[in-house]
Amino acid sequence: MNSPINLVEKFSQFAELWQPKLIAEMNDYQFKIVKIQGDFIWHSHADTDEAFIVIEGTLRIDFRDRAVFVQPGELFVVPKGVEHKTAAETITKVMMIEPRGVLNTGDEGGERTAENNVWI
């Protein structure tokens, strides 16, 4: 049997921003944690929804017609194919749930694409 995963401990193991770290898998889904600050790039995920759970800080998810603010303890799901951009004014800790193999930059790619499947 596995042991419980302590999110505080996992977040303490890295400092870099915009580099999701893999902490668990369930069937074909991955649980990733990430620290963010500033603005990311506009992107979408054609084949999957993307779930964000805020652990600490405030996550802003920009859409072309509005912005959503997600607070600690809240969950927000971006539907597949919807263009979005995540941002945070201060360092914000987020857990994401998505199918195995999803890149952080979605269909956009580019220099902000993080290495996938980095376990901590």
XYZ file of C-alpha atoms in Angstrom:
120
model
C 0.000 0.000 0.000
C 1.048 3.543 -0.634
C 1.379 6.211 2.031
C -0.602 9.468 2.127
C 0.923 12.249 0.040
C 1.635 15.396 2.030
C 1.134 18.395 -0.263
C 3.020 20.808 2.018
C 6.042 18.490 1.943
C 5.832 18.030 -1.828
C 5.604 21.784 -2.499
C 8.666 22.340 -0.252
C 10.799 20.160 -2.537
C 10.992 22.614 -5.440
C 11.136 26.349 -6.093
C 10.904 26.745 -9.869
C 7.780 28.288 -11.386
C 5.613 26.909 -14.201
C 7.215 23.430 -13.974
C 4.535 20.886 -12.962
C 5.675 18.010 -10.763
C 3.978 14.627 -10.793
C 2.892 13.375 -7.352
C 0.418 10.544 -8.104
C -1.345 8.587 -10.825
C -4.793 7.037 -10.883
C -5.687 4.906 -13.887
C -4.749 7.132 -16.851
C -4.895 10.375 -14.827
C -2.025 12.273 -13.268
C -2.009 14.555 -10.230
C 0.515 17.356 -10.704
C 1.479 20.268 -8.500
C 2.925 23.548 -9.717
C 3.953 26.946 -8.392
C 3.028 29.883 -10.578
C 3.523 33.639 -10.574
C 3.028 36.106 -13.407
C 1.331 35.225 -16.679
C 1.483 32.019 -18.697
C 0.754 31.725 -22.432
C -2.560 31.401 -24.237
C -3.210 27.744 -25.049
C -5.861 25.034 -25.205
C -6.078 21.269 -24.846
C -8.035 19.869 -27.792
C -8.660 16.428 -26.326
C -9.101 16.927 -22.586
C -10.562 19.044 -19.830
C -8.081 20.440 -17.295
C -8.829 20.622 -13.560
C -7.180 23.167 -11.243
C -7.367 22.979 -7.435
C -5.845 25.964 -5.631
C -3.899 25.062 -2.507
C -2.455 28.500 -1.682
C -2.744 31.945 -3.310
C -5.184 33.073 -5.986
C -5.236 31.620 -9.494
C -6.608 33.764 -12.302
C -7.741 31.908 -15.401
C -8.185 34.255 -18.346
C -10.525 33.474 -21.190
C -10.995 35.667 -24.243
C -14.238 37.072 -22.810
C -13.726 36.964 -19.021
C -11.481 35.990 -16.123
C -12.184 33.526 -13.305
C -10.506 33.827 -9.901
C -9.973 30.550 -8.052
C -9.268 30.756 -4.311
C -7.634 28.233 -1.924
C -9.840 25.195 -1.490
C -11.649 25.815 -4.787
C -11.694 23.727 -7.956
C -12.205 24.927 -11.523
C -12.380 22.831 -14.696
C -11.451 24.319 -18.070
C -13.364 22.425 -20.780
C -11.415 20.787 -23.580
C -10.712 22.998 -26.567
C -11.246 26.268 -24.656
C -8.398 28.736 -25.021
C -7.155 30.009 -21.668
C -4.194 31.552 -19.856
C -3.354 31.073 -16.199
C -1.823 33.790 -14.041
C -1.138 34.785 -10.442
C 0.032 38.029 -8.838
C 1.866 36.229 -6.019
C 3.335 32.731 -5.851
C 0.339 30.423 -6.046
C 0.342 26.684 -5.416
C -1.962 24.634 -7.619
C -2.766 20.967 -8.131
C -3.846 19.870 -11.598
C -5.594 16.672 -12.603
C -5.288 15.629 -16.222
C -4.756 12.563 -18.412
C -1.244 11.174 -18.696
C 0.841 12.903 -21.361
C -0.850 16.332 -21.347
C 1.655 19.149 -21.867
C 1.372 22.339 -19.834
C 1.318 24.438 -23.006
C -1.357 22.277 -24.650
C -1.528 22.676 -28.395
C 0.640 25.827 -28.358
C 4.043 24.287 -27.517
C 7.080 26.555 -27.410
C 9.757 27.460 -24.890
C 7.384 27.423 -21.889
C 6.649 23.705 -22.399
C 7.745 21.869 -19.253
C 9.262 18.413 -19.184
C 6.492 15.885 -18.612
C 6.379 13.149 -15.943
C 8.829 14.725 -13.501
C 8.154 12.927 -10.203
C 8.906 14.414 -6.799
